[in-house]
Amino acid sequence: MLTNKRLILAHFWLAFIVFAVALVLGAWQMFVRSPLNAWHFNPELYYRSVTAHGSAMGYVFPTLIAMGFGYAITEASLEKPLVGRRWAWVGFLLVAVGAVVAMVPVSLGLASVLYTFYPPMIGNPFYYIGVVMVVVGSWIWVALTSINFTIWKRDNPGKPVPLPMFANVAGSYLWGWTAVGAALEILLQILPVALGFKSTIDAGLARVFFSWTLHAIVYFWLMPTYIAYYTIFPRAIGGRLYSDAMARISFILFVVVAMPIGVHHLFADPQVGAGFKFMHSAFTGLVALPTLLTVFTICASAEIASRLRGGRGAFGWITALPWSNPIMLATALSLVMLGFGGAGGLINMSYQLDASVHNTQWITGHFHLIFGGAIVIMYFAIAYDLWPHLTGRALESFGLMRAQLWLWFIGMIVTTFPWHYVGILGMPRRMAFYDYANPAISPQAFSVVVSAIGGFILLVSGILFMLVLIRGQFGTRGEAGAYRFSVPLHMPARIPVALNSFGLWLALMIGLTVVNYGFPIAQLMVLNETSVPAVYVGASR
Amino acid sequence: MATETEHSPGEAVTARIERRWATLSIIIVGLLVGMAAYIGIHQATMPQGHVETADPKTLHLAGEFIESNLGSAVEADGSVTVRAIGQQYSFTPQCVVVPSETPVTFRATSADVVHGFLIEGTNINTMLVPGYVSALQVRFKAPGEHMMPCQEFCGIGHQGMWGKVKVVDKAAFLNMAAAKRRLTCVD
């Protein structure tokens, strides 16, 4: 039962418009930094573009998807209209206005600091204020999700919360707490300097605060994708979900161990000691666990669907899957990219292996494969699945959808595999261009060209995607029926309190963050003389 | 798993398979973490043990990072210490010279914003954060040249911040060091 269709559709449309703009910037960056671009250009434009691309893709696009999809889940799985519809619109407006407020100084070249901020470089204050508005808007969604969950539990004592809602609440709590790290960095450290109240800043401490957000934000991006794996995919291919309880355990594991691992982004930093680097490395290993569990459950669910359709044999059942179904295709391609990206992640998790790839193009390849590949391809699938229910019109261009998904997959592989390769050779990231005439760099030129071609393929796929959605707005009218989620193979009659509530898990989430971050933060706060002069950036200064 | 339901044979089978996979997953993760711990304890590569500070406002006035102290120095125990700083958009020294087959310690910091310090073809890869000192040990096997780019965004000239490391034969290096207190490629 979707009653607030306009609200949900507004989130999705804004998300995909932001995505399309950022995608064009990404493709432009791929071109200008490659040997294909024969003429000189102003490198400042490149860093301006990277700042916009990162801020849009990292802060705005996935947040809007999580919010829009989250509202759809709340209404469809709890089978009642959203409580707090007006607040939801306020949250949406805050995100929309915040995105514009942040992007104006970036477009003017007043805040080319990249989306990771990098103090002591300090940009125009409106950039940071805009980002804070986006986060505050999303916190309204966190609160509304929690309120709707609480009301439903009060009205349905003892009943298991539907899995999609349970996962949605897990994702919202995860985001609410992970955003605190960057919020502390901006509010306590950066904004006072950007507004001119202070002129020094502790760059090391800022990096520790940001790492608190920087890794868990990836699991926030991942949540809609995992929710789609568990609650859309089995239904869409005509099967059952293998296990409801294991799904809940996976989402709980994300909530608990996503935060206390962020220092693995600081393995090479001098302001954190070896002991806490090891702690965070070990916890990073733990976060692979929910993904391993998920891959098993999803593949087993696919096998159930295939056997129901008459699939035979140990591996023969794979051919009997409904491959012409875009959701089937998207999920399979997503899992392949998750496999490669996850293997790379296990490499990055250890200090010793990370030392050879830290801050090289390998890392750029890694997170584009995980986020741009495995995660975003499922955002497409969610849109394809949900669109007829939101517009009341059928999506008819299945061939176009399949072509779009394949192109996205191919584009992502062609972009990221050469990046991984040149990263091992030591090619540094975040550079506007390279001196390809240098004999030490020229062997890498070919790989950069291949990556750029991958970027163009992704751009074509993005255009096809927008085309499918726009055509969907003008398709033939038809009632899509109630929006349903997949049903588990064995429906649990009762489930333990621990798998139906969050009290214990939130306590663990906050407790582990305090244990793993408390000392490094306290140590840097008491260290004297580590505040360094701010370096203001911007064309007008 | 922990779900309580009326037990059907099919359900028992699915739960058993699932438990096996969960156990296997835990073993895989445990093995990976154990490997990282083992290698760490055996000192293959270790992050620096504790946090050291250096004030970028006074780097040029006093302390180990004054200009006349930058470059490669031979220590009493025969090892070599290289001191360097990064600033927008170069390193000092811009070209580092080190001997082969000798323990080398890099000590470096930043004079302004966050920079990176990466020596291609080696495991030397660290951050230069203003206010803090980065220290790393390495041993270069053979003479040769390595590129040394800054790998962290440090402003609009970041793409031009490339240094170089020249590894020379140990004997040749000691000859050069006999004549001068601190060495760089231009000596």
Short mmCIF file of C-alpha atoms in Angstrom, two decimals, chain B residues 39-180:
data_model
loop_
_atom_site.label_atom_id
_atom_site.label_comp_id
_atom_site.label_asym_id
_atom_site.label_seq_id
_atom_site.Cartn_x
_atom_site.Cartn_y
_atom_site.Cartn_z
CA ILE B 39 52.67 -10.96 9.75
CA GLY B 40 52.34 -7.90 11.97
CA ILE B 41 53.95 -9.59 14.96
CA HIS B 42 56.79 -10.86 12.78
CA GLN B 43 57.50 -7.29 11.72
CA ALA B 44 57.13 -7.76 7.96
CA THR B 45 55.69 -4.25 7.84
CA MET B 46 54.46 -2.41 10.88
CA PRO B 47 52.90 0.99 11.38
CA GLN B 48 54.86 3.33 13.59
CA GLY B 49 54.33 2.50 17.25
CA HIS B 50 53.50 5.89 18.71
CA VAL B 51 52.49 9.43 17.80
CA GLU B 52 55.22 12.11 17.37
CA THR B 53 54.54 15.81 16.78
CA ALA B 54 56.31 18.63 14.90
CA ASP B 55 54.98 22.19 14.75
CA PRO B 56 54.83 23.36 11.11
CA LYS B 57 54.99 27.01 12.23
CA THR B 58 58.54 26.56 13.55
CA LEU B 59 59.89 23.75 11.34
CA HIS B 60 62.30 26.13 9.62
CA LEU B 61 63.59 27.67 12.88
CA ALA B 62 64.54 24.78 15.13
CA GLY B 63 64.42 21.01 15.51
CA GLU B 64 65.30 18.15 13.21
CA PHE B 65 63.46 19.52 10.16
CA ILE B 66 65.50 22.74 9.72
CA GLU B 67 66.71 23.06 6.13
CA SER B 68 70.38 22.24 6.83
CA ASN B 69 69.35 18.93 8.43
CA LEU B 70 67.18 17.65 5.52
CA GLY B 71 68.50 14.85 3.31
CA SER B 72 70.26 11.55 4.02
CA ALA B 73 72.50 11.13 7.06
CA VAL B 74 74.67 8.17 8.06
CA GLU B 75 74.10 7.15 11.68
CA ALA B 76 76.68 5.77 14.11
CA ASP B 77 75.27 2.23 13.71
CA GLY B 78 75.73 2.34 9.91
CA SER B 79 72.04 2.82 9.11
CA VAL B 80 70.81 5.85 7.17
CA THR B 81 68.18 8.37 8.23
CA VAL B 82 66.42 10.45 5.59
CA ARG B 83 64.63 13.60 6.75
CA ALA B 84 62.24 15.29 4.34
CA ILE B 85 59.33 17.70 4.31
CA GLY B 86 56.43 18.09 1.90
CA GLN B 87 54.91 21.45 1.02
CA GLN B 88 52.62 22.77 -1.74
CA TYR B 89 53.82 21.48 -4.30
CA SER B 90 57.21 19.85 -3.82
CA PHE B 91 59.35 17.81 -1.47
CA THR B 92 62.57 18.95 0.19
CA PRO B 93 64.80 17.36 -0.88
CA GLN B 94 63.08 16.91 -4.22
CA CYS B 95 65.41 14.01 -5.01
CA VAL B 96 66.41 11.67 -2.20
CA VAL B 97 69.59 9.58 -2.44
CA VAL B 98 69.91 6.35 -0.43
CA PRO B 99 72.29 3.35 -0.40
CA SER B 100 71.24 -0.17 -1.39
CA GLU B 101 71.33 -3.07 1.10
CA THR B 102 71.25 -0.74 4.13
CA PRO B 103 68.54 -0.13 6.74
CA VAL B 104 67.01 3.26 5.94
CA THR B 105 64.63 5.23 8.17
CA PHE B 106 62.45 7.91 6.60
CA ARG B 107 61.32 10.72 8.91
CA ALA B 108 59.08 13.26 7.26
CA THR B 109 56.39 15.85 7.94
CA SER B 110 54.41 18.55 6.18
CA ALA B 111 54.93 22.30 6.30
CA ASP B 112 51.39 23.23 5.28
CA VAL B 113 48.52 20.88 4.24
CA VAL B 114 48.16 17.07 4.17
CA HIS B 115 50.45 15.42 1.62
CA GLY B 116 51.23 11.85 0.68
CA PHE B 117 54.61 10.13 0.43
CA LEU B 118 54.80 7.11 -1.86
CA ILE B 119 57.86 5.47 -3.37
CA GLU B 120 56.85 3.43 -6.41
CA GLY B 121 58.03 -0.16 -6.50
CA THR B 122 58.38 -0.32 -2.69
CA ASN B 123 56.09 -0.62 0.35
CA ILE B 124 56.93 2.95 1.40
CA ASN B 125 53.56 4.66 1.45
CA THR B 126 52.60 7.09 4.18
CA MET B 127 50.79 10.34 4.87
CA LEU B 128 52.43 13.63 5.80
CA VAL B 129 50.00 15.33 8.17
CA PRO B 130 51.02 18.82 9.37
CA GLY B 131 51.70 18.70 13.10
CA TYR B 132 52.84 15.05 13.10
CA VAL B 133 55.98 13.13 12.15
CA SER B 134 55.77 10.05 9.91
CA ALA B 135 58.51 7.47 10.40
CA LEU B 136 59.11 4.34 8.28
CA GLN B 137 61.85 1.75 7.91
CA VAL B 138 62.88 0.25 4.58
CA ARG B 139 65.73 -1.57 2.87
CA PHE B 140 66.31 -1.04 -0.86
CA LYS B 141 67.55 -4.20 -2.56
CA ALA B 142 69.24 -2.84 -5.68
CA PRO B 143 70.45 0.46 -7.16
CA GLY B 144 67.93 2.23 -9.40
CA GLU B 145 65.50 5.12 -9.60
CA HIS B 146 61.99 5.32 -8.13
CA MET B 147 59.27 7.93 -8.64
CA MET B 148 58.06 9.54 -5.39
CA PRO B 149 54.66 11.18 -6.00
CA CYS B 150 52.46 12.91 -3.44
CA GLN B 151 49.38 10.65 -3.36
CA GLU B 152 47.02 12.91 -1.39
CA PHE B 153 45.08 15.88 -2.79
CA CYS B 154 46.96 18.94 -1.53
CA GLY B 155 45.62 21.77 -3.71
CA ILE B 156 45.45 22.76 -7.36
CA GLY B 157 49.11 21.94 -8.02
CA HIS B 158 48.86 18.39 -6.64
CA GLN B 159 49.42 16.76 -10.04
CA GLY B 160 52.85 18.41 -10.26
CA MET B 161 54.15 17.16 -6.92
CA TRP B 162 56.51 14.36 -7.92
CA GLY B 163 59.84 13.69 -6.22
CA LYS B 164 62.43 11.04 -6.96
CA VAL B 165 64.45 8.47 -5.04
CA LYS B 166 67.86 7.45 -6.34
CA VAL B 167 69.21 4.21 -4.87
CA VAL B 168 73.00 4.02 -5.32
CA ASP B 169 75.53 1.32 -4.56
CA LYS B 170 76.36 1.18 -0.83
CA ALA B 171 80.10 1.85 -1.31
CA ALA B 172 79.47 4.79 -3.62
CA PHE B 173 77.04 6.25 -1.10
CA LEU B 174 79.54 5.99 1.76
CA ASN B 175 82.12 7.76 -0.43
CA MET B 176 79.71 10.63 -0.98
CA ALA B 177 78.79 10.69 2.71
CA ALA B 178 82.44 11.02 3.74
CA ALA B 179 82.55 14.46 2.12
CA LYS B 180 79.22 15.84 3.30
#
